[in-house]
PDB file of C-alpha atoms in Angstrom:
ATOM      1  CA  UNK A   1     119.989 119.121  82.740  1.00  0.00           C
ATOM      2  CA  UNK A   2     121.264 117.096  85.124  1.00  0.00           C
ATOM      3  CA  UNK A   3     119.112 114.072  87.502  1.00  0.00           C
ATOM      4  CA  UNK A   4     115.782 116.540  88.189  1.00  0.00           C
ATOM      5  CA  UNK A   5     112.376 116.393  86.776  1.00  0.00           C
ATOM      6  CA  UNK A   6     111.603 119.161  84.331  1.00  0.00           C
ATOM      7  CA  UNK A   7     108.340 120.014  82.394  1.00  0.00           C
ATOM      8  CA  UNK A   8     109.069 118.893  78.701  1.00  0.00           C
ATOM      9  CA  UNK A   9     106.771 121.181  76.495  1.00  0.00           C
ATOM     10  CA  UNK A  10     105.211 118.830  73.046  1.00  0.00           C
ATOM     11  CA  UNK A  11     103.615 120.467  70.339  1.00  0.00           C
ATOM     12  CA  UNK A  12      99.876 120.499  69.452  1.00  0.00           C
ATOM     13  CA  UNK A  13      99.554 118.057  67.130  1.00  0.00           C
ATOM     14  CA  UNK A  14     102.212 115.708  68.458  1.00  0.00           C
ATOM     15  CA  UNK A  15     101.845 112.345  69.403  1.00  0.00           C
ATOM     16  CA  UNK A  16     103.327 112.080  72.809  1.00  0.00           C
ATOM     17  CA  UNK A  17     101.913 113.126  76.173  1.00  0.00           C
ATOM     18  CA  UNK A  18      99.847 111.467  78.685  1.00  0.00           C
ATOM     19  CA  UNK A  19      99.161 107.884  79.754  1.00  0.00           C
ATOM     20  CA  UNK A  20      97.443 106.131  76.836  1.00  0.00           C
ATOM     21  CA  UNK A  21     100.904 107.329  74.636  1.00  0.00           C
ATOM     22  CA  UNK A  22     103.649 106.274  76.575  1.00  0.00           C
ATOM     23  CA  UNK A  23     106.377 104.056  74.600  1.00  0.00           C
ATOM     24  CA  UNK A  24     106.307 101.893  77.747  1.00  0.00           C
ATOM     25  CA  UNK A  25     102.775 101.046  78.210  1.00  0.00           C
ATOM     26  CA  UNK A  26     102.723 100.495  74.314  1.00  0.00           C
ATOM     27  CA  UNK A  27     105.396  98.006  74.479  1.00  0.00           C
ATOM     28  CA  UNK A  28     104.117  95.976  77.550  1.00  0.00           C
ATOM     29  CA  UNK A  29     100.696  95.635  75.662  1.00  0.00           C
ATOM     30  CA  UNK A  30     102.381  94.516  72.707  1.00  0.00           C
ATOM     31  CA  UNK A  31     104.056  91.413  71.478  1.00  0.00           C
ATOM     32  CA  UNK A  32     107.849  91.567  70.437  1.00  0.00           C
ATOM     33  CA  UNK A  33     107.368  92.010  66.676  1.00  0.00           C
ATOM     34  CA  UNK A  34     103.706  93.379  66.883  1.00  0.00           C
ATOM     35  CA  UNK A  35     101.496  95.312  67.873  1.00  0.00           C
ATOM     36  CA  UNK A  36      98.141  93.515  70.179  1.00  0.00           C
ATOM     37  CA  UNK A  37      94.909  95.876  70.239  1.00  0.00           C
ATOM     38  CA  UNK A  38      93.574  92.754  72.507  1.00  0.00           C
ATOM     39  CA  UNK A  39      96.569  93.154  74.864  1.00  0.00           C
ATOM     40  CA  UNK A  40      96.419  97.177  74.420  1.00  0.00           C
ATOM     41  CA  UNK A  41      92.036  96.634  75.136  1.00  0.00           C
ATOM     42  CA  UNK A  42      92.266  94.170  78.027  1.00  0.00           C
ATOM     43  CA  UNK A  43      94.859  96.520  79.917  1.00  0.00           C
ATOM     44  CA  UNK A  44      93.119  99.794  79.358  1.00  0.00           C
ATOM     45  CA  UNK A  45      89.341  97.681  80.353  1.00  0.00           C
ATOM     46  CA  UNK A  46      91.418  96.045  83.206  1.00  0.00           C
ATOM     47  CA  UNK A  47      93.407  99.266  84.863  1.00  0.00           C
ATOM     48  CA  UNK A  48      91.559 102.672  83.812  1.00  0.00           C
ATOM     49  CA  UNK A  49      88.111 101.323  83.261  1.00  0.00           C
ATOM     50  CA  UNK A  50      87.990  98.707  86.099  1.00  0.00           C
ATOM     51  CA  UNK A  51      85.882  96.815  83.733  1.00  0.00           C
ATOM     52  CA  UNK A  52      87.887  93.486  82.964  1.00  0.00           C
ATOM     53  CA  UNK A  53      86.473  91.291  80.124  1.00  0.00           C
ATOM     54  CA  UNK A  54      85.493  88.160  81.769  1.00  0.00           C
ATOM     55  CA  UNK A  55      87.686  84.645  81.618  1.00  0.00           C
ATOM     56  CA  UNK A  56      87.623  83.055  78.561  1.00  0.00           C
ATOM     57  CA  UNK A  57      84.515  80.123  78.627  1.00  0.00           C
ATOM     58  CA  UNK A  58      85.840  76.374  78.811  1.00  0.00           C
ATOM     59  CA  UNK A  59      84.798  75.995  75.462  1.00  0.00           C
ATOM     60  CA  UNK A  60      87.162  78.398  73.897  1.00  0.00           C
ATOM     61  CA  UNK A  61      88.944  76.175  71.285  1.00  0.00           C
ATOM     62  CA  UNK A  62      93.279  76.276  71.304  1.00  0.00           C
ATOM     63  CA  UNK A  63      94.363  78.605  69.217  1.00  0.00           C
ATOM     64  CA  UNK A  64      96.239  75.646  66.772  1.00  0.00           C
ATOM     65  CA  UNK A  65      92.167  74.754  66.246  1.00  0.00           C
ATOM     66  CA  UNK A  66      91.679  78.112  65.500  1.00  0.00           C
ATOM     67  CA  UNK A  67      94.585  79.334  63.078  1.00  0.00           C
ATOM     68  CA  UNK A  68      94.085  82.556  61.445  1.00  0.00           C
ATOM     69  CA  UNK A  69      96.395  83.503  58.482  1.00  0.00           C
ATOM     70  CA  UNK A  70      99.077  85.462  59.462  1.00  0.00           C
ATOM     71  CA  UNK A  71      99.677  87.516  56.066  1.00  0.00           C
ATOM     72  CA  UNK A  72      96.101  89.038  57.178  1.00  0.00           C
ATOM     73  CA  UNK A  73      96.166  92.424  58.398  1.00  0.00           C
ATOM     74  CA  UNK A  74      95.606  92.588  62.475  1.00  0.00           C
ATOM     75  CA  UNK A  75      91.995  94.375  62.270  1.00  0.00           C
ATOM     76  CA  UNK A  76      90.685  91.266  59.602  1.00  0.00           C
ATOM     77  CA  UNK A  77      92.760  88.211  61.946  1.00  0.00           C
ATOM     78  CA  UNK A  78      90.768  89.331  64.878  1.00  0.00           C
ATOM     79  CA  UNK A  79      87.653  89.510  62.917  1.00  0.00           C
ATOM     80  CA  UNK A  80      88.164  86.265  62.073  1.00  0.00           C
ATOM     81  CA  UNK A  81      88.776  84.949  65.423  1.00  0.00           C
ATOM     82  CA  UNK A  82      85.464  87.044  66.493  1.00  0.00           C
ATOM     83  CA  UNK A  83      83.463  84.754  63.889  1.00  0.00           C
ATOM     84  CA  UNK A  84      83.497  82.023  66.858  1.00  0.00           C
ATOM     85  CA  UNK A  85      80.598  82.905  69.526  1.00  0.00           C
ATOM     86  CA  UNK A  86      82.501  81.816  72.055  1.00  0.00           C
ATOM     87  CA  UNK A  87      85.815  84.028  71.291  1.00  0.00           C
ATOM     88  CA  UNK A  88      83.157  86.874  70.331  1.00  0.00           C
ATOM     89  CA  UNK A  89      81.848  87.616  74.206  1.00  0.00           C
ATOM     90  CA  UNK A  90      85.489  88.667  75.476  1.00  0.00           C
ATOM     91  CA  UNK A  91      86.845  90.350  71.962  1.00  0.00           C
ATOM     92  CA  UNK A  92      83.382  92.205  71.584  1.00  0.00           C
ATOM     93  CA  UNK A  93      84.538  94.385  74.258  1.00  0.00           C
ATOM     94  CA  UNK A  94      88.904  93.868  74.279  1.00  0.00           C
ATOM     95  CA  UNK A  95      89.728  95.018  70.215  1.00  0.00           C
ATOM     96  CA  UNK A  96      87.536  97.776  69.508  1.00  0.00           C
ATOM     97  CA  UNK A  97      89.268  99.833  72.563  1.00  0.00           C
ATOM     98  CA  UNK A  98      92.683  98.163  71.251  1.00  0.00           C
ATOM     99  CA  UNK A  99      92.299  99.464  67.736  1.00  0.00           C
ATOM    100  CA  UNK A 100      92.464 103.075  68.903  1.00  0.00           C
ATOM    101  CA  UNK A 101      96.362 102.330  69.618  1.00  0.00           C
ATOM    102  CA  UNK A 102      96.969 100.862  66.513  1.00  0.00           C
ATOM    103  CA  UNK A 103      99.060 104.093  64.936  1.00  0.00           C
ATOM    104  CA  UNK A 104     101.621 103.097  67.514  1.00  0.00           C
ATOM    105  CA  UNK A 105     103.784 100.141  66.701  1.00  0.00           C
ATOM    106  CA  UNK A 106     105.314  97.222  69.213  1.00  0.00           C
ATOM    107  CA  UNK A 107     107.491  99.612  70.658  1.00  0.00           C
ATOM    108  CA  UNK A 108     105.449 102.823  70.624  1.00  0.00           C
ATOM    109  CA  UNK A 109     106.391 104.486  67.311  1.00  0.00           C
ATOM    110  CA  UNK A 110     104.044 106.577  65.455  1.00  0.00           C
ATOM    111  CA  UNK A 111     102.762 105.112  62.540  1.00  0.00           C
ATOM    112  CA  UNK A 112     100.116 105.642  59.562  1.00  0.00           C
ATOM    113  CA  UNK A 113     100.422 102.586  57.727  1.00  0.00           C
ATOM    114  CA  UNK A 114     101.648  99.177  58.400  1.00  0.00           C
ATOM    115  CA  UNK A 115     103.065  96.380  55.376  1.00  0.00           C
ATOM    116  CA  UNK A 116     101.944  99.860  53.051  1.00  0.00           C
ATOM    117  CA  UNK A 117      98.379 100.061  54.005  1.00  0.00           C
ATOM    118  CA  UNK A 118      97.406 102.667  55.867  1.00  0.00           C
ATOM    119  CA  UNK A 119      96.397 102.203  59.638  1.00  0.00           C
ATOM    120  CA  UNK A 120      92.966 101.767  60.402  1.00  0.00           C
ATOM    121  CA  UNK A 121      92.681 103.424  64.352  1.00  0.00           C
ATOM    122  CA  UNK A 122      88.937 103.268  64.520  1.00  0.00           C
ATOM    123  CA  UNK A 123      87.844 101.753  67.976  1.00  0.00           C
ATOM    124  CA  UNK A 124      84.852 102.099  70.343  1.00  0.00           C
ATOM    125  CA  UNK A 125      83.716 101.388  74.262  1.00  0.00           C
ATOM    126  CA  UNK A 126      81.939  98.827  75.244  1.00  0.00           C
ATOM    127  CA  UNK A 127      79.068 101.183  75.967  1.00  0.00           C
ATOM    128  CA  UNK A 128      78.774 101.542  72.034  1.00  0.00           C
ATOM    129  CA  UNK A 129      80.462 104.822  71.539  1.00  0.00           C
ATOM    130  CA  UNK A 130      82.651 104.846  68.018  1.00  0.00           C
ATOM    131  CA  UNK A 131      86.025 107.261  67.942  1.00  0.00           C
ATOM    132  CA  UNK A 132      89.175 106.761  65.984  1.00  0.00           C
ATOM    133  CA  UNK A 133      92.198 106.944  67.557  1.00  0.00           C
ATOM    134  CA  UNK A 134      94.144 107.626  70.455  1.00  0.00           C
ATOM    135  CA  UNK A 135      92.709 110.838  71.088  1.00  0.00           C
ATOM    136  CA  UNK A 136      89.210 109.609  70.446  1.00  0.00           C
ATOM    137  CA  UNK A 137      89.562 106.925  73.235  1.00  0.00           C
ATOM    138  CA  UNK A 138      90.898 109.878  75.887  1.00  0.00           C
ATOM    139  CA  UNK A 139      87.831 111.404  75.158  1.00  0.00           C
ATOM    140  CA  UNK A 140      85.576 108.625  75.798  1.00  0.00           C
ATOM    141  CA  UNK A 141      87.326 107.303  78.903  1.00  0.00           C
ATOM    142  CA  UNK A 142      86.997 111.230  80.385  1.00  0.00           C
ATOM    143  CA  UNK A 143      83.232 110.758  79.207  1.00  0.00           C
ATOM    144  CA  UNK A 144      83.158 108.744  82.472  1.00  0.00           C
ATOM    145  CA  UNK A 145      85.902 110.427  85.051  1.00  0.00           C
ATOM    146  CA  UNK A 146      84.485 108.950  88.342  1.00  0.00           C
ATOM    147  CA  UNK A 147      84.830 105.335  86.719  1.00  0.00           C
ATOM    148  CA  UNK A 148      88.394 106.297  85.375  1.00  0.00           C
ATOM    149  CA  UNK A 149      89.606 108.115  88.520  1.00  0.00           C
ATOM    150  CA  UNK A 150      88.107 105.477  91.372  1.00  0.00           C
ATOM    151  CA  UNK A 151      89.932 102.780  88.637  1.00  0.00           C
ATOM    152  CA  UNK A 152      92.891 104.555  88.531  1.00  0.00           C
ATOM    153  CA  UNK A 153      92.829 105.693  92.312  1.00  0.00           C
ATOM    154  CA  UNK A 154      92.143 101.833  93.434  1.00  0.00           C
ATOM    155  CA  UNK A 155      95.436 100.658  91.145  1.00  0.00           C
ATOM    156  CA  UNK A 156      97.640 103.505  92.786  1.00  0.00           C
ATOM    157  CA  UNK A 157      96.410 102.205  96.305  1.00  0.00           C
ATOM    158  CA  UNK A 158      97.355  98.431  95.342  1.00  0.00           C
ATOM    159  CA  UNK A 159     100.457  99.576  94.533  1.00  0.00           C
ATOM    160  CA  UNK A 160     101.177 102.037  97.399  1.00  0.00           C
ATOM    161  CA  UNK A 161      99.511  99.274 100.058  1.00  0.00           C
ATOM    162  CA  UNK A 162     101.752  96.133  97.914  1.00  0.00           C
ATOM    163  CA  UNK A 163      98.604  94.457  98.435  1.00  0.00           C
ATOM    164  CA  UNK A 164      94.912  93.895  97.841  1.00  0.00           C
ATOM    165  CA  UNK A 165      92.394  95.846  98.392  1.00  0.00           C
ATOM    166  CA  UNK A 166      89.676  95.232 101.098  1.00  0.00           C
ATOM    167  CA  UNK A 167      86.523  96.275 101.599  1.00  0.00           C
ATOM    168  CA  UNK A 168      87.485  98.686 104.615  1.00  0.00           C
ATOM    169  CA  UNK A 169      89.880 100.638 101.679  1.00  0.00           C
ATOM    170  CA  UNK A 170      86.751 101.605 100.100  1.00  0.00           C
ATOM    171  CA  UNK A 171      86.221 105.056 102.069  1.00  0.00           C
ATOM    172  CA  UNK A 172      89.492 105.959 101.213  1.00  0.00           C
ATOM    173  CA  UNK A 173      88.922 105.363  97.602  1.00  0.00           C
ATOM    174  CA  UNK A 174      85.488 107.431  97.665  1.00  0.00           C
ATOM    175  CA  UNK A 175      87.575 109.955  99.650  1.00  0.00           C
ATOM    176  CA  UNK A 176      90.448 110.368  96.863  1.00  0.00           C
ATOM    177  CA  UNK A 177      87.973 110.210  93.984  1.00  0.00           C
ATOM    178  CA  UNK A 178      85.900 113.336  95.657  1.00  0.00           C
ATOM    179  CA  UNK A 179      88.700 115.253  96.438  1.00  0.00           C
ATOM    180  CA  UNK A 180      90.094 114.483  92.766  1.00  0.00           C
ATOM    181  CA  UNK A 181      87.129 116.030  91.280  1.00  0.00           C
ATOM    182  CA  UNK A 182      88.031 119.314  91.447  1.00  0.00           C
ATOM    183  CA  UNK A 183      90.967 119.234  89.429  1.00  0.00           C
TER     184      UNK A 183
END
């Protein structure tokens, strides 16, 4: 009670706790009435991976040139937009890591189907390993804790410093990330 922190205990199977399931990040990577695995992908490549997807090319058509039907489920509109080479390089990499959110809605409900089909959660990494859902991606991004923790220790540092970083920040990076390791 009252204004403190206090430890909040979740059950086993539930589908709260940790980073990747927090109602806030869920609705920032969404759109208002949607969900967005390419939002949800580009922020988790972007700020735990450190592993952006590049710009889109200059010949990236507008999106009214490239209308998808909207009655489509999410998974098969993105496929569709995928069909174009061009789209393909950056959504390759973005969606599949987006999908693994998809049994969380716009605001960061739990869900297991969406319009009465059930949610499909299967995603991957851009180094080609397949999981399915939320869990499956915490896996794969501890598969590679140096990446996530130097990521992860780089954005905390931007944010302490309210700046970029520079080149001479890098020791203190490598410095965090070792002494991280242990725990």
């Amino acid at each position: 009670y009252g204004s403190q922190f206090r430890r909040v205990a979740l059950a086993p199977d539930s589908h709260r706790g940790g980073l990747l399931r927090q109602g806030s990040l869920l609705t920032v990577t969404s759109y208002a009435t949607r969900t967005s695995p390419v939002l949800r992908g580009n922020w988790i490549l972007g700020n735990l991976l450190g592993t952006p997807p590049p710009p889109p090319p200059p010949n990236v058509p507008t999106l009214k040139e490239n209308t998808v039907s909207e009655s489509l489920p999410v998974r098969q509109r993105l496929a569709a937009h995928r069909a174009n080479p061009a789209c393909a390089s950056c959504h390759n990499l973005m969606d599949p890591v987006g999908f693994a959110l998809e049994n969380y809605d716009a605001v960061g409900r739990w869900r297991t189907t969406e319009d009465g089909v059930p949610v499909d959660a299967s995603g991957g990494l851009p180094d080609g390993r397949r999981f399915v859902g939320v869990a499956g991606l915490e896996d794969g991004l501890l598969q590679h804790p140096d990446q996530f923790v130097g990521t992860l220790t780089e954005k905390l540092l931007i944010f302490a410093l309210g700046r970029g970083l520079e080149p001479s920040d890098a020791p203190a990076v490598r410095q965090v990330v070792r002494e991280a390791r242990a725990h």
